[in-house]
Short mmCIF file of C-alpha atoms and ligand atoms in Angstrom, two decimals:
data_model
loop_
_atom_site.label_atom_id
_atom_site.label_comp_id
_atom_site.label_asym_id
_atom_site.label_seq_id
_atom_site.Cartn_x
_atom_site.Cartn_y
_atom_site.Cartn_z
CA UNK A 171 -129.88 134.79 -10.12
CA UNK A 172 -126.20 133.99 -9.71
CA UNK A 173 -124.29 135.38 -6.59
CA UNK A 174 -121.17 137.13 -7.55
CA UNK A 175 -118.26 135.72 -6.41
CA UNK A 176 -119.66 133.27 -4.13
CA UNK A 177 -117.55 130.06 -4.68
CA UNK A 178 -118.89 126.71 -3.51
CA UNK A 179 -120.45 128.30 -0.45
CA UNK A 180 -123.04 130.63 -0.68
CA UNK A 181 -121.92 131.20 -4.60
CA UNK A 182 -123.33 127.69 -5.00
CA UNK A 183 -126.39 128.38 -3.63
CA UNK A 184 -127.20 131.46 -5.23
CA UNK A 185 -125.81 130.32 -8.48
CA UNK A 186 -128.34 127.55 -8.55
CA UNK A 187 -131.49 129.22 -7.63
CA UNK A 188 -131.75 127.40 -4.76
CA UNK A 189 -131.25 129.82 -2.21
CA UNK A 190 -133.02 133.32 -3.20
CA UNK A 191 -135.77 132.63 -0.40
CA UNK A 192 -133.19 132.32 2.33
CA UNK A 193 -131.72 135.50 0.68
CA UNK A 194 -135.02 137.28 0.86
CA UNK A 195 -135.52 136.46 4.58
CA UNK A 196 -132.55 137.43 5.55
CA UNK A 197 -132.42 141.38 3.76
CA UNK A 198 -135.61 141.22 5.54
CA UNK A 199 -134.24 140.48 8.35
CA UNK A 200 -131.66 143.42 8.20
CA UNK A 201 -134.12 146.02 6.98
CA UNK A 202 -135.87 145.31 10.38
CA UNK A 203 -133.75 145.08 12.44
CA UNK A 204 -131.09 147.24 11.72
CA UNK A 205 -133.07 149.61 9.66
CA UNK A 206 -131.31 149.36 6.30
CA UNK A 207 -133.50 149.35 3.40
CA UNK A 208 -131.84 146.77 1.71
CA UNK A 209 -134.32 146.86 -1.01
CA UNK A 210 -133.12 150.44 -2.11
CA UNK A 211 -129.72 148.85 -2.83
CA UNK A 212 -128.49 146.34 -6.32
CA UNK A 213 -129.26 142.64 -5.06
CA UNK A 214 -125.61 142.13 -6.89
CA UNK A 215 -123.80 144.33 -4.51
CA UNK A 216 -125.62 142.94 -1.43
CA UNK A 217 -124.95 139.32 -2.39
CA UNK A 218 -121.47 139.82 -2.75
CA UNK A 219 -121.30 141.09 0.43
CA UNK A 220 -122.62 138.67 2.56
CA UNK A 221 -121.04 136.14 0.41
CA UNK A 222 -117.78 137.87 1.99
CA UNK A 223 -119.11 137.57 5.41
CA UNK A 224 -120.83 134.02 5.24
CA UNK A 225 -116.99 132.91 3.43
CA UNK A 226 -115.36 134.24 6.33
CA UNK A 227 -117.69 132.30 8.90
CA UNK A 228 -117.62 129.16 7.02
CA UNK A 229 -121.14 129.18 6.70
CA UNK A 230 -123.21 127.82 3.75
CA UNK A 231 -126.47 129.20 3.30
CA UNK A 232 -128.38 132.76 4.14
CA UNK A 233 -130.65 130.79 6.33
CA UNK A 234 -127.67 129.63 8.85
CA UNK A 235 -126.33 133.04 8.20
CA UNK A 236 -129.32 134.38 9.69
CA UNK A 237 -129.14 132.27 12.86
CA UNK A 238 -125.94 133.25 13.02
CA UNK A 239 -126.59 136.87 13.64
CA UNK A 240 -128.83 136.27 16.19
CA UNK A 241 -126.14 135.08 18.75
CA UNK A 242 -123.35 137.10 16.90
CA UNK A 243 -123.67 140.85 17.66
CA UNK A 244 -119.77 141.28 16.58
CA UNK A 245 -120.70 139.85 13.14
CA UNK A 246 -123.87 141.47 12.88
CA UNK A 247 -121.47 144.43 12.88
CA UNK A 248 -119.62 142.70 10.39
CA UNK A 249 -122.13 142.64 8.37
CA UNK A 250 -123.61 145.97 8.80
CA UNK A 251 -119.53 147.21 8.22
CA UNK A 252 -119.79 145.58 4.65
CA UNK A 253 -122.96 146.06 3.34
CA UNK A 254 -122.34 150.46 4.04
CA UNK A 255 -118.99 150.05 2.47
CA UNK A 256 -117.00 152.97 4.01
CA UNK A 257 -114.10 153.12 2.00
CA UNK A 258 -112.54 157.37 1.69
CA UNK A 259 -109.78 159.37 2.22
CA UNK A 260 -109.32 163.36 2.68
CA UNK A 261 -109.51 164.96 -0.85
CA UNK A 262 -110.48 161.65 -2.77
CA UNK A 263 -109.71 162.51 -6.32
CA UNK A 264 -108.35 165.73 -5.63
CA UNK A 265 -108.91 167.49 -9.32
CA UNK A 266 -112.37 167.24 -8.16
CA UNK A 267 -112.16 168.95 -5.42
CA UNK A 268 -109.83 171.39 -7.75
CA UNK A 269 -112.70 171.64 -10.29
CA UNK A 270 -115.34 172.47 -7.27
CA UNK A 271 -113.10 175.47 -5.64
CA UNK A 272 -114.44 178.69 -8.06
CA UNK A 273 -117.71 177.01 -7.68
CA UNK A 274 -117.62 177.21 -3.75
CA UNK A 275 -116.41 181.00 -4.14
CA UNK A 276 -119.07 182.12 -6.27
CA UNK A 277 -121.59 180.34 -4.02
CA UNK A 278 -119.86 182.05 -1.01
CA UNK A 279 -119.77 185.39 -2.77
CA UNK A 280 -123.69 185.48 -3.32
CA UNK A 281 -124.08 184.11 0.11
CA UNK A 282 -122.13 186.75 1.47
CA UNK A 283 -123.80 189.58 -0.25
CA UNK A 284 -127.56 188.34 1.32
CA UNK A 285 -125.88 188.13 4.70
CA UNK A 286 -126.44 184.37 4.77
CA UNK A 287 -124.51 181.61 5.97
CA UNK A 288 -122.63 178.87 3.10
CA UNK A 289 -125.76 175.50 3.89
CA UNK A 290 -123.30 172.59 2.58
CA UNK A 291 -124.37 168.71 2.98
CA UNK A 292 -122.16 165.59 2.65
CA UNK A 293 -124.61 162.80 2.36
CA UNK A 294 -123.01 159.68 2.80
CA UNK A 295 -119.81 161.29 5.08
CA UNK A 296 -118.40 157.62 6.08
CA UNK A 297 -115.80 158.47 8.96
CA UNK A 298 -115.98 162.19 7.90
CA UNK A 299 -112.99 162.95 5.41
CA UNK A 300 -115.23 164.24 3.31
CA UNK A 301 -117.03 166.98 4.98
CA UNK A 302 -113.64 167.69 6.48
CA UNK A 303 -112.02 167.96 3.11
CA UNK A 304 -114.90 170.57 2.04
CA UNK A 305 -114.34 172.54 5.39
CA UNK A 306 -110.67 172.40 4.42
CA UNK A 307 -111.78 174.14 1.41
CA UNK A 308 -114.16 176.87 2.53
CA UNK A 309 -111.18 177.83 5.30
CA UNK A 310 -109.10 178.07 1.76
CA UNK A 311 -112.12 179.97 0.23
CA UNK A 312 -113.92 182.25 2.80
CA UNK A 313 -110.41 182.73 5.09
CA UNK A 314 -110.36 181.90 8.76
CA UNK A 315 -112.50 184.70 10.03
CA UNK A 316 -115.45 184.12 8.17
CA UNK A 317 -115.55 180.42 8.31
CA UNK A 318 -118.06 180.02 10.33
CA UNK A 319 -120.66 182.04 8.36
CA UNK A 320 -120.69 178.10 6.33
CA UNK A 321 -122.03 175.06 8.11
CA UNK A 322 -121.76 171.58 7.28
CA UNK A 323 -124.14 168.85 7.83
CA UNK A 324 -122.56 165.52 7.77
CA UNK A 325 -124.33 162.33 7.42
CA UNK A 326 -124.40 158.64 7.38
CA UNK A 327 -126.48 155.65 7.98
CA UNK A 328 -123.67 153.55 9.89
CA UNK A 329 -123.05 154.82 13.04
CA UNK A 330 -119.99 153.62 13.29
CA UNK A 331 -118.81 155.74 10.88
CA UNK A 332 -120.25 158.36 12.60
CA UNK A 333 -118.42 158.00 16.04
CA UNK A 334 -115.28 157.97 13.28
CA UNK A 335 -116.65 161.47 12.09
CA UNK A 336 -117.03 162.81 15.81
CA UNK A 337 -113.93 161.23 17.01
CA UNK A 338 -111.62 162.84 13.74
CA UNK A 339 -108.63 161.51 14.61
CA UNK A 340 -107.31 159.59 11.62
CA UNK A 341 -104.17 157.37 10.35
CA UNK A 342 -101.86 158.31 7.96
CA UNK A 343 -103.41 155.95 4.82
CA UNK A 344 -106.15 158.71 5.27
CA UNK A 345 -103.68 161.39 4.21
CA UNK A 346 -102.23 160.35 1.15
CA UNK A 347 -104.54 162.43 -1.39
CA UNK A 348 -104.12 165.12 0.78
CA UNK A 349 -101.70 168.29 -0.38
CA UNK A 350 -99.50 168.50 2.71
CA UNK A 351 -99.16 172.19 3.10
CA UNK A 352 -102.90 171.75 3.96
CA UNK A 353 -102.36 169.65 6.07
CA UNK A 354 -100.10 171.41 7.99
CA UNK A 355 -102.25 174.02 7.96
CA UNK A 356 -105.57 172.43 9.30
CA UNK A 357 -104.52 169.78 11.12
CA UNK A 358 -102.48 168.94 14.48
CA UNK A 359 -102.16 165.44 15.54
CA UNK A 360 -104.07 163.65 12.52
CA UNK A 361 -107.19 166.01 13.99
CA UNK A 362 -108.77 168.85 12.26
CA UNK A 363 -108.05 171.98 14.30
CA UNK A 364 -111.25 172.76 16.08
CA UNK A 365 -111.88 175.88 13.82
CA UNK A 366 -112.47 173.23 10.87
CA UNK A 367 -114.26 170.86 13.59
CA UNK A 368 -116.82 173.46 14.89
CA UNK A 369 -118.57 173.76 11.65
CA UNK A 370 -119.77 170.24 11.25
CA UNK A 371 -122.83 169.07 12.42
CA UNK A 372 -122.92 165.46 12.19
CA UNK A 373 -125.70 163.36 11.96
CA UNK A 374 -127.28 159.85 11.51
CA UNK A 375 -129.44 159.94 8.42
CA UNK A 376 -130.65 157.22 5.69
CA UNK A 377 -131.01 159.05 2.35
CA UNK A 378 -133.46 156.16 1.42
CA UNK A 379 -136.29 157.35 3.39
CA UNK A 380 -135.28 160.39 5.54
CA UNK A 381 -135.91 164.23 3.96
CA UNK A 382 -132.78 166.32 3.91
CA UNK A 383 -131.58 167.56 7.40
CA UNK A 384 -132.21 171.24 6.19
CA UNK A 385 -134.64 172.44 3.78
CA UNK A 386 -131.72 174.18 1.49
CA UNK A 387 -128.73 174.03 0.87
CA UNK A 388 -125.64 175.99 -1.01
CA UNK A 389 -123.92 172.77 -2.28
CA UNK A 390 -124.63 168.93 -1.73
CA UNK A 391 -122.04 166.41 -2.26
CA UNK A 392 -122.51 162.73 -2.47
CA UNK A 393 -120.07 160.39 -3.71
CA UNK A 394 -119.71 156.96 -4.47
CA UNK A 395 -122.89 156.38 -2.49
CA UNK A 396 -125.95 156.27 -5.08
CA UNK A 397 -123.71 153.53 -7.10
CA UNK A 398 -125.02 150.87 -4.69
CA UNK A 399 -128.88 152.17 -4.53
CA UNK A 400 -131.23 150.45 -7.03
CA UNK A 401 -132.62 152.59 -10.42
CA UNK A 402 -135.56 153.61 -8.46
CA UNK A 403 -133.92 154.55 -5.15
CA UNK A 404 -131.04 156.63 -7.30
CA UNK A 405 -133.92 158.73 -9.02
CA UNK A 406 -136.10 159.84 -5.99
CA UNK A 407 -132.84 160.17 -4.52
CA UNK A 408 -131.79 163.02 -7.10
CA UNK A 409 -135.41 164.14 -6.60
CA UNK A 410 -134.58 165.32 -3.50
CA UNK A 411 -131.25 166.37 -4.17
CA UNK A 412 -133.01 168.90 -6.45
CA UNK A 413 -135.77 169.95 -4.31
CA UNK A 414 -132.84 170.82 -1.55
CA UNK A 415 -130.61 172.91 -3.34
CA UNK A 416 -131.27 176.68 -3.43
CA UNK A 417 -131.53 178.19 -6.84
CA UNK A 418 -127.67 178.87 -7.98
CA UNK A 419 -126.95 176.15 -5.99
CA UNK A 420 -124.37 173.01 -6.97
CA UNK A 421 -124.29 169.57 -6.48
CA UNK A 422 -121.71 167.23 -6.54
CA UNK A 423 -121.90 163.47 -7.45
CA UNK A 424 -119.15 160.68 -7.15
CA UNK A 425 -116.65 160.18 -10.88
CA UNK A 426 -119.23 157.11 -12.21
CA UNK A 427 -122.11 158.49 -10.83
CA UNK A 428 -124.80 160.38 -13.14
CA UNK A 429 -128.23 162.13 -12.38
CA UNK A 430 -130.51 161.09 -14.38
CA UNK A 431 -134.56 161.04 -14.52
CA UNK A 432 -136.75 164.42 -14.15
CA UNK A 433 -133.83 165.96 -11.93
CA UNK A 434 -131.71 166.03 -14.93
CA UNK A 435 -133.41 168.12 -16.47
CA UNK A 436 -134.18 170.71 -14.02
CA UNK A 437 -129.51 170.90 -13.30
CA UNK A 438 -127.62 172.18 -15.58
CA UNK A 439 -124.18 169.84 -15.88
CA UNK A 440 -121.30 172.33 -16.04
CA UNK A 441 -118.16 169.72 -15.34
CA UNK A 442 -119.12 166.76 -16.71
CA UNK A 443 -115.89 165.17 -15.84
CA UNK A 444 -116.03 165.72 -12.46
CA UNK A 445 -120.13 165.65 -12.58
CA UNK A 446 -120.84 168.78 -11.30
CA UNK A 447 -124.14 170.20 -11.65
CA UNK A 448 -125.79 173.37 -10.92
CA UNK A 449 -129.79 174.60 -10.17
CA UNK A 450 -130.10 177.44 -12.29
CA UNK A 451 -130.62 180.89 -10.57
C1 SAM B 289 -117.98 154.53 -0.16
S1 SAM B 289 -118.56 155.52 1.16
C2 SAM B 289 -118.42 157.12 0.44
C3 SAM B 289 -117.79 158.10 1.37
C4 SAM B 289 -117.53 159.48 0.77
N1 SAM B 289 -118.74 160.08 0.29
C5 SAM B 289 -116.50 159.41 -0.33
O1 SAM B 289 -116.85 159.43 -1.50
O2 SAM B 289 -115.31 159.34 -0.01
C6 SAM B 289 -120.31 155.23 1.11
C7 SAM B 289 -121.02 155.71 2.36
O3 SAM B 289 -122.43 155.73 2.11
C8 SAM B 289 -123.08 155.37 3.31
N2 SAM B 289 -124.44 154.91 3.01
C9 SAM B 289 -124.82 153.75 2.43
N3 SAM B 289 -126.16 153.68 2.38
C10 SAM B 289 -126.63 154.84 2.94
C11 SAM B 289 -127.93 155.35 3.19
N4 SAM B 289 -129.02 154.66 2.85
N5 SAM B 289 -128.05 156.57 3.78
C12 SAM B 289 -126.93 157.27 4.14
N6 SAM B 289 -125.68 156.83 3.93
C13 SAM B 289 -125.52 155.62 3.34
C14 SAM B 289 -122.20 154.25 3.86
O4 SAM B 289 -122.43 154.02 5.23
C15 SAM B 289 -120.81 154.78 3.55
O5 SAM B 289 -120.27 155.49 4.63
#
């Protein structure tokens, strides 16, 4: 198996076979202890990752990698940092987010009319512009006053990202996707206003092997996550995507990403530009 991009370092190592037992040991190594299943995500994507990090230390092969980590916390963040890949912004791709507003006002009306509060999950939040875009949105949708009949559940595996999420104070490169009147609107300082803040809950969670915070929810987004999981992992993954949502309810999946397997068929695909997908009523 070749390792992407790997150049004469660890590239030459994986490239000739050599190395895929030092490889082995050391995913094991992370999966215990750190806790990320690395087996749920493409050996590809996870090669060319540490071949990043093992480039930048000068090192040669996974096994003196994995010594490495052992007297390097800082680069065991490193690593951690670019294997989760936490690359967003506030209203990444915004004609998504365009194409999901009616859908988060019909959800909201039938909500409203059973006296129930708006369940939303962003699985895979990184430092949180998602779930703060989407509270954006129901503010837009639902109007100030009734905002907090929605919640939010927001959650990551790194916690890193997570302190991000907590913290919300972000720098401009986070704004650029971001219409500006709303952002004068719902944010002083770079910070959500606490209005927008109060209705996150955010939380550390591995969609690998956890169940779903909440038994149901009104509309699940997760983007550009899934891309990195293995076949396998993607499909019981959507599995329980499905089994989460609340009949009517919508999901949301990143601009490459598709559902596939026995969850396909039980969502209907209503934007399949912007892969939205709904649980029929
Ligand atoms: C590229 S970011 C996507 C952020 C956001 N959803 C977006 O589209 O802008 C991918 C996120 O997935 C998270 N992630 C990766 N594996 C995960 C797992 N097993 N469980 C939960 N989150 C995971 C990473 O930590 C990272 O924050």
């Amino acid at each position: 198996m070749s390792l992407e991009g790997g150049g004469g370092g660890a590239g030459g190592a994986g490239g000739a076979g050599g190395d895929e037992r030092g490889f082995q040991a050391l995913t094991k190594k992370v999966t215990r202890e750190r806790g990320i299943s690395c087996e749920s995500y493409k050996e590809k994507c996870l090669k060319r990752r540490i071949a990043v990090r093992m480039r930048a230390r000068g090192v040669h092969t996974y096994t003196d990698y994995a010594r490495l980590l052992d007297h390097d916390a800082r680069e065991y963040q490193e690593l951690l940092d670019a294997l989760t890949i936490n690359v967003t912004k506030f209203f990444r791709n915004p004609e998504t987010w365009e194409a999901l507003r009616p859908h988060l006002a019909e959800l909201w009306a039938t909500r409203h009319r059973a006296g129930s509060r708006l369940r939303v999950w962003s699985a895979g939040c990184a430092s949180g512009e998602e779930p703060y875009t989407i509270a954006v949105l129901l503010a837009e949708t639902l109007g100030d006053d009734l905002l907090d009949q929605s919640l939010i559940d927001a959650t990551d595996i790194d916690r890193l990202s997570l302190e991000r999420t907590h913290q919300a104070l972000y720098p401009d490169t986070a704004f650029t996707e971001m219409p500006a009147s709303l952002k004068r609107r719902y944010f002083v300082d770079q910070q959500p206003v606490p209005r927008i803040r109060e209705i996150l809950r955010v939380l550390a969670h591995d969609l690998t092997r956890e169940p779903p915070p909440r038994p149901v929810y009104d509309l699940i987004v997760c983007r550009n996550v899934v891309i990195y999981f293995e076949r396998e992992a993607q499909e019981r993954l959507f599995q329980v995507f499905v089994n989460a949502l609340a009949p009517g309810g919508v999901l949301l999946l990143g601009k490459v990403e598709t559902l596939f397997g026995p969850a396909r068929e039980q969502l209907t695909l209503v934007d399949p530009r912007e892969r939205i997908y709904v649980r029929p009523a």
